[in-house]
mmCIF file with all atom_site columns, C-alpha atoms in Angstrom:
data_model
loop_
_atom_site.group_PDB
_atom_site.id
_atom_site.type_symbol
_atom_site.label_atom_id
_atom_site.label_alt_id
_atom_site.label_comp_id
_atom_site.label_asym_id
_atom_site.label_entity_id
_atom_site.label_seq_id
_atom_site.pdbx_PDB_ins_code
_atom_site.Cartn_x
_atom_site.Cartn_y
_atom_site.Cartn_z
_atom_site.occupancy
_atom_site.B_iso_or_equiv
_atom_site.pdbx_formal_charge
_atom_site.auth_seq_id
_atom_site.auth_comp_id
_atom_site.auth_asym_id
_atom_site.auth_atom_id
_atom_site.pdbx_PDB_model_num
ATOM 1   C CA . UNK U 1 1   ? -23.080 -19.815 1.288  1.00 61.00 ? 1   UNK U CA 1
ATOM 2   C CA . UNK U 1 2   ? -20.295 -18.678 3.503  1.00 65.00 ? 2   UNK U CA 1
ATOM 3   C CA . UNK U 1 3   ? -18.720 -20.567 5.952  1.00 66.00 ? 3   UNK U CA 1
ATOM 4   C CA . UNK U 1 4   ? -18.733 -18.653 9.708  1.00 63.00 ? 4   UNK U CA 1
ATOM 5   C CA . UNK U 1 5   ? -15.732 -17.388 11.461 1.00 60.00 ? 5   UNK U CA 1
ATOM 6   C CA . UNK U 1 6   ? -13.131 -19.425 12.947 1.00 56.00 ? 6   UNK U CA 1
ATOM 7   C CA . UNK U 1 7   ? -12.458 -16.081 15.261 1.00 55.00 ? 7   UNK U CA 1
ATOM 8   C CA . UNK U 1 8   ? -15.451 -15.672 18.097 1.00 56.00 ? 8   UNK U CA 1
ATOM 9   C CA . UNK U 1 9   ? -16.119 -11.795 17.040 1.00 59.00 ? 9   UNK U CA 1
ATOM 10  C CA . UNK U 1 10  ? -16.537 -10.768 20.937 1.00 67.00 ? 10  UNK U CA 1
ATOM 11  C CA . UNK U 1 11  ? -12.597 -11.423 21.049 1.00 70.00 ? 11  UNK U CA 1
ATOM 12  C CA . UNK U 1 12  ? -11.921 -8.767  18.475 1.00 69.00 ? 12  UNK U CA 1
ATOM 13  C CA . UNK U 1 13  ? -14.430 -6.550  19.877 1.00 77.00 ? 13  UNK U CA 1
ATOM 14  C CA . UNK U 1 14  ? -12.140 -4.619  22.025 1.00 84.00 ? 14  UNK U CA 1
ATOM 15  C CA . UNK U 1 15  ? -8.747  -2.251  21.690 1.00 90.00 ? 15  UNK U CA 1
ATOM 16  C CA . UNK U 1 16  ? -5.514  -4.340  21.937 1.00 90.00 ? 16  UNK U CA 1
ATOM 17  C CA . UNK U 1 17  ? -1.433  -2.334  21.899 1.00 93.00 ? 17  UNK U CA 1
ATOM 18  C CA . UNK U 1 18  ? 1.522   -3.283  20.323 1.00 93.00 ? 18  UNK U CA 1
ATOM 19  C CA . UNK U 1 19  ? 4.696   -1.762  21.148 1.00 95.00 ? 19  UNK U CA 1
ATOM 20  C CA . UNK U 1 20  ? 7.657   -0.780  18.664 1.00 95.00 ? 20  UNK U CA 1
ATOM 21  C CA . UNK U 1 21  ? 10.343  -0.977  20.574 1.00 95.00 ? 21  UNK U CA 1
ATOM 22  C CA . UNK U 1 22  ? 14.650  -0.809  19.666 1.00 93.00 ? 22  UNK U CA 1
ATOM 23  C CA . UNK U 1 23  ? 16.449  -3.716  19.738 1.00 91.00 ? 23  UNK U CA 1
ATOM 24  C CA . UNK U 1 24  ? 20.001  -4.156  18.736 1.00 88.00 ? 24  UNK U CA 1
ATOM 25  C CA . UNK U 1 25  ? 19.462  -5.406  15.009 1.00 92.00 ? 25  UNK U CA 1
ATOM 26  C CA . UNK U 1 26  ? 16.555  -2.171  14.593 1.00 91.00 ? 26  UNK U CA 1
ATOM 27  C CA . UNK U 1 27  ? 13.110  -1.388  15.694 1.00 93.00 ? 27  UNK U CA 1
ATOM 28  C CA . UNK U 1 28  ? 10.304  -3.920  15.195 1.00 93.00 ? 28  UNK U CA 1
ATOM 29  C CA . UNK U 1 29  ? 6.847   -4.945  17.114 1.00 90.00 ? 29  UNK U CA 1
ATOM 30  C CA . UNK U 1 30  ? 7.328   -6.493  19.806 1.00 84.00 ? 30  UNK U CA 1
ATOM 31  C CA . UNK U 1 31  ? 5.448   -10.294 20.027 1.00 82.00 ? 31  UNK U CA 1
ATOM 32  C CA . UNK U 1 32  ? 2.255   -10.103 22.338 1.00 80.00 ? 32  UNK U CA 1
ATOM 33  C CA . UNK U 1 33  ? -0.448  -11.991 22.917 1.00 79.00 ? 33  UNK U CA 1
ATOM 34  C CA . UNK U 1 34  ? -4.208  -10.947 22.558 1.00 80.00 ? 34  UNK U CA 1
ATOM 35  C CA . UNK U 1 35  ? -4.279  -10.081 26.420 1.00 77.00 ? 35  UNK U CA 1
ATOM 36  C CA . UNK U 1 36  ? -2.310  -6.919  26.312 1.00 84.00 ? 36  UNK U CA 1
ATOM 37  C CA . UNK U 1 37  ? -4.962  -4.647  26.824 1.00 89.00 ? 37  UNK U CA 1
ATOM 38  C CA . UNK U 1 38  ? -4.216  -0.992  28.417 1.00 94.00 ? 38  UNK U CA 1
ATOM 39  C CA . UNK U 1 39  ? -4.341  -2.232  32.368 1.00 93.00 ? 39  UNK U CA 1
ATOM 40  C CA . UNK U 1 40  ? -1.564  -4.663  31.627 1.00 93.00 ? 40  UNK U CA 1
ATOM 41  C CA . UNK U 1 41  ? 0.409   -3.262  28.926 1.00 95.00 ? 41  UNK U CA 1
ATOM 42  C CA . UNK U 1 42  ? 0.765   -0.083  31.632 1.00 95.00 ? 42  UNK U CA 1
ATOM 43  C CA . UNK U 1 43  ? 1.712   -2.663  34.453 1.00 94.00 ? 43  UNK U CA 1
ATOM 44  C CA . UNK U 1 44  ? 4.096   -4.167  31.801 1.00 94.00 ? 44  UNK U CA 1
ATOM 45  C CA . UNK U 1 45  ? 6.132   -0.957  31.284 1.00 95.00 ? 45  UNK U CA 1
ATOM 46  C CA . UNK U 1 46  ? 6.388   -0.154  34.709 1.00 94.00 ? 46  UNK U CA 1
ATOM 47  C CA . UNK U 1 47  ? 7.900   -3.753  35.902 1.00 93.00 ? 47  UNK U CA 1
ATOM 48  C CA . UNK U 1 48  ? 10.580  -3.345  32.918 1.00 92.00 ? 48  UNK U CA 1
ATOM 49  C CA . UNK U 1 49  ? 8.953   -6.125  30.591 1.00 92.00 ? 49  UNK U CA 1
ATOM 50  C CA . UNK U 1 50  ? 10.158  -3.576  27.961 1.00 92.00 ? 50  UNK U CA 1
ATOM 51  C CA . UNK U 1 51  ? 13.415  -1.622  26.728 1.00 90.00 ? 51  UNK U CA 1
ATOM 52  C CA . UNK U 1 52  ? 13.652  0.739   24.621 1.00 93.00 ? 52  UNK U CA 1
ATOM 53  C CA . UNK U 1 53  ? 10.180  1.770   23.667 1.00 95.00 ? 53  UNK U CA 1
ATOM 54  C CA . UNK U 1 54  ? 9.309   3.576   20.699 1.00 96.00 ? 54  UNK U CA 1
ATOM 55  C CA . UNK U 1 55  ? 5.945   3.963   20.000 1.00 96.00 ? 55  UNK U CA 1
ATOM 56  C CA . UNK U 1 56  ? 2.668   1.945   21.562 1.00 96.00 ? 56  UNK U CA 1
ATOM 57  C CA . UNK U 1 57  ? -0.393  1.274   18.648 1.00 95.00 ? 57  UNK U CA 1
ATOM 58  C CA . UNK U 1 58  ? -3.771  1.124   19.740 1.00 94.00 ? 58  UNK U CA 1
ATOM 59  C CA . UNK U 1 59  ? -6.415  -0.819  17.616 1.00 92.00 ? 59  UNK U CA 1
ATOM 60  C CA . UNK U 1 60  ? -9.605  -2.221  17.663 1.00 90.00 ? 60  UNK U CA 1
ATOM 61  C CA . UNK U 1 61  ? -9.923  -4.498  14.945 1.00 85.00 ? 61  UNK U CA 1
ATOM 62  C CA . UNK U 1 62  ? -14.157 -4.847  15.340 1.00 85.00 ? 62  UNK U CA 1
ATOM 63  C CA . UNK U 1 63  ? -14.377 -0.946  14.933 1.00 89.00 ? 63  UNK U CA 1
ATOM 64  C CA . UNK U 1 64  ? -11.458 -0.696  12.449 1.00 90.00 ? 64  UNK U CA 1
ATOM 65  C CA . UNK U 1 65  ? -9.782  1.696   13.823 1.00 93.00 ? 65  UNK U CA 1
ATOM 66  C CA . UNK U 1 66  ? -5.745  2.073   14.816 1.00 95.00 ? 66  UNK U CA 1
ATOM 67  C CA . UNK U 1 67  ? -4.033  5.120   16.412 1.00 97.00 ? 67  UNK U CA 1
ATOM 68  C CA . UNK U 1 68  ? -0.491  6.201   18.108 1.00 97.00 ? 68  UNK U CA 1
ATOM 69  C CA . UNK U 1 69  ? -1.248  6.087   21.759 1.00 97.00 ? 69  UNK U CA 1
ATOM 70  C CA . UNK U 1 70  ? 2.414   7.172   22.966 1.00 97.00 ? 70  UNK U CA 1
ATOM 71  C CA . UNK U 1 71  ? 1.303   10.589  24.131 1.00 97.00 ? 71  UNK U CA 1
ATOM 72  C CA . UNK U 1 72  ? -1.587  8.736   26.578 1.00 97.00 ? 72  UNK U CA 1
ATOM 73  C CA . UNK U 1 73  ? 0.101   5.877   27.606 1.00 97.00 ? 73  UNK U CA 1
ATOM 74  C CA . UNK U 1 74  ? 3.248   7.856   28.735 1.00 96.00 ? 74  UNK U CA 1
ATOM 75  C CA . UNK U 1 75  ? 0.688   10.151  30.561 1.00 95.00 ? 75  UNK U CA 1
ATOM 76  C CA . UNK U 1 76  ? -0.631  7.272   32.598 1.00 96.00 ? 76  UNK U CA 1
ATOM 77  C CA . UNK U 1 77  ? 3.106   6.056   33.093 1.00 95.00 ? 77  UNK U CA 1
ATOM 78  C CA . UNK U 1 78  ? 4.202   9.530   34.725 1.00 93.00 ? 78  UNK U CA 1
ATOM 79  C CA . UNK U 1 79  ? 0.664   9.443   36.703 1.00 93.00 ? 79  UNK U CA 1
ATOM 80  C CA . UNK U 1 80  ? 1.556   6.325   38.097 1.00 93.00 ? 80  UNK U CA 1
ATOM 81  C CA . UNK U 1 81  ? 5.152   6.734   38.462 1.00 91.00 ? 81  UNK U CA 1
ATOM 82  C CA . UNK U 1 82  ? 4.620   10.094  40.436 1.00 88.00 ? 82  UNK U CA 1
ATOM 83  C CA . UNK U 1 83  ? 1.927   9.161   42.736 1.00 88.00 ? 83  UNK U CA 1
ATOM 84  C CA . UNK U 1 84  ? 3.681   5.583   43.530 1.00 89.00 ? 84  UNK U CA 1
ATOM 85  C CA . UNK U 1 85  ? 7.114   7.254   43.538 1.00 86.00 ? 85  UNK U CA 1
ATOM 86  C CA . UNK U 1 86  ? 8.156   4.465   41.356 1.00 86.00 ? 86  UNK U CA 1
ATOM 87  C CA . UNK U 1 87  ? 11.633  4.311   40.177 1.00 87.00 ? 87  UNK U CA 1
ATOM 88  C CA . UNK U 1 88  ? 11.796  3.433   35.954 1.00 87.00 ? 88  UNK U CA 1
ATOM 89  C CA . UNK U 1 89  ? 14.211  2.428   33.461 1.00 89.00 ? 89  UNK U CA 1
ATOM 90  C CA . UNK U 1 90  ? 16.451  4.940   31.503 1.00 91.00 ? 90  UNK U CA 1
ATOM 91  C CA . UNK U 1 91  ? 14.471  3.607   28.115 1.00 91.00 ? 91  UNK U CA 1
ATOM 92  C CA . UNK U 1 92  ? 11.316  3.944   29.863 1.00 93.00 ? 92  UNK U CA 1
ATOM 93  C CA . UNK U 1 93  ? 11.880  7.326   31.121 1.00 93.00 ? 93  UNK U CA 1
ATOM 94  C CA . UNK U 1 94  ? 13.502  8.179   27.394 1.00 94.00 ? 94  UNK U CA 1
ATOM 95  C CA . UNK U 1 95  ? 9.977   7.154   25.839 1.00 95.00 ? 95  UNK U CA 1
ATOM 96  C CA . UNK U 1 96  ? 8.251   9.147   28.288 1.00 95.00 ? 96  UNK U CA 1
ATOM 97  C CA . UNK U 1 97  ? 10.180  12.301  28.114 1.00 94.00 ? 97  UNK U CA 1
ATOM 98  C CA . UNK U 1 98  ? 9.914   12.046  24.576 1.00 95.00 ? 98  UNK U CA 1
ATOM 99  C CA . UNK U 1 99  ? 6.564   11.695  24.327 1.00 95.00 ? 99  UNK U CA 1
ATOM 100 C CA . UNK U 1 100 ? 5.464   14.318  26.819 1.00 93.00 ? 100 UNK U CA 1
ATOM 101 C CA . UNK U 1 101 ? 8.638   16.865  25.915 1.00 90.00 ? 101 UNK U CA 1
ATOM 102 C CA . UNK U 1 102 ? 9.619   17.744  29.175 1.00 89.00 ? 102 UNK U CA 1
ATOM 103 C CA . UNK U 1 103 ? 10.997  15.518  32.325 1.00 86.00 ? 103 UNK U CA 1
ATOM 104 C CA . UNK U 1 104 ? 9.385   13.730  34.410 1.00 81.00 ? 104 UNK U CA 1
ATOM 105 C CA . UNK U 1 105 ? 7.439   15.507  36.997 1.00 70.00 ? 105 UNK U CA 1
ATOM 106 C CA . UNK U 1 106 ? 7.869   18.550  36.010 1.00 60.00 ? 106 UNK U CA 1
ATOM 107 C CA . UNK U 1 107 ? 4.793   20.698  35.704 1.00 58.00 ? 107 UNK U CA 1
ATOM 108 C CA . UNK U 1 108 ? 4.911   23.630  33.069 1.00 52.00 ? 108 UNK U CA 1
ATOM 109 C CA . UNK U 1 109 ? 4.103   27.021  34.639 1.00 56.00 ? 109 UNK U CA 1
ATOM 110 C CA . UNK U 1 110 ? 0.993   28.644  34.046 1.00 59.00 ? 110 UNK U CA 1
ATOM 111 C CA . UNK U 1 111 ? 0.899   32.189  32.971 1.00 63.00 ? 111 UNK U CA 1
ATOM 112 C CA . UNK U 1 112 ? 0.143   34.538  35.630 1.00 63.00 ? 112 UNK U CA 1
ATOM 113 C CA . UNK U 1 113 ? -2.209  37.515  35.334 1.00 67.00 ? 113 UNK U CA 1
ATOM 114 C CA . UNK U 1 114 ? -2.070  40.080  36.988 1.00 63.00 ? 114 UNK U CA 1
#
């Protein structure tokens, strides 16, 4: 007989982010608690809670999945940053300019037909 989970499932049942960010002494994942879901790890970025970002995981530990979410969450960043006219970090604007391959703002131009 097996002995039931010290871990209520409903906690796990839901996607949590990590970031790898650059310190000084080299890259490693930043500490977090469990409440850094997407709202607040998107708030966190923004108030400069972060340096030099990396990369941000996504996982959901109940579905078993993981994934790079850099490409969305800097997305949502320059979203928020344009219609807010928010000013950011140089290492948050690095991460999303890296991510997205182009500056902020900047829309690519459609081809034209004619």
């Amino acid at each position: 007989m097996s002995s039931p989970s010290i871990i209520p499932n409903d906690r796990l049942d839901r996607d949590f982010y990590i970031v790898l960010e650059d310190f000084s002494s080299g890259a490693a994942f930043r500490e977090t608690d469990e409440g850094v879901d997407y709202s607040t790890l998107i708030r966190d970025l923004l108030a400069g809670e972060y340096g030099t970002v990396l990369r941000v995981v996504a996982f959901n530990p109940s579905e078993g999945w993981s994934r790079d979410a850099s490409e969305d969450i800097a997305r949502e960043l320059e979203r928020r940053i344009s219609a807010e006219g928010r000013d950011v970090s140089e290492g948050l604007q690095d991460f999303i300019e890296g991510q997205l391959g182009r500056k902020i703002g900047v829309q690519l131009p459609l081809p034209l037909q004619v």
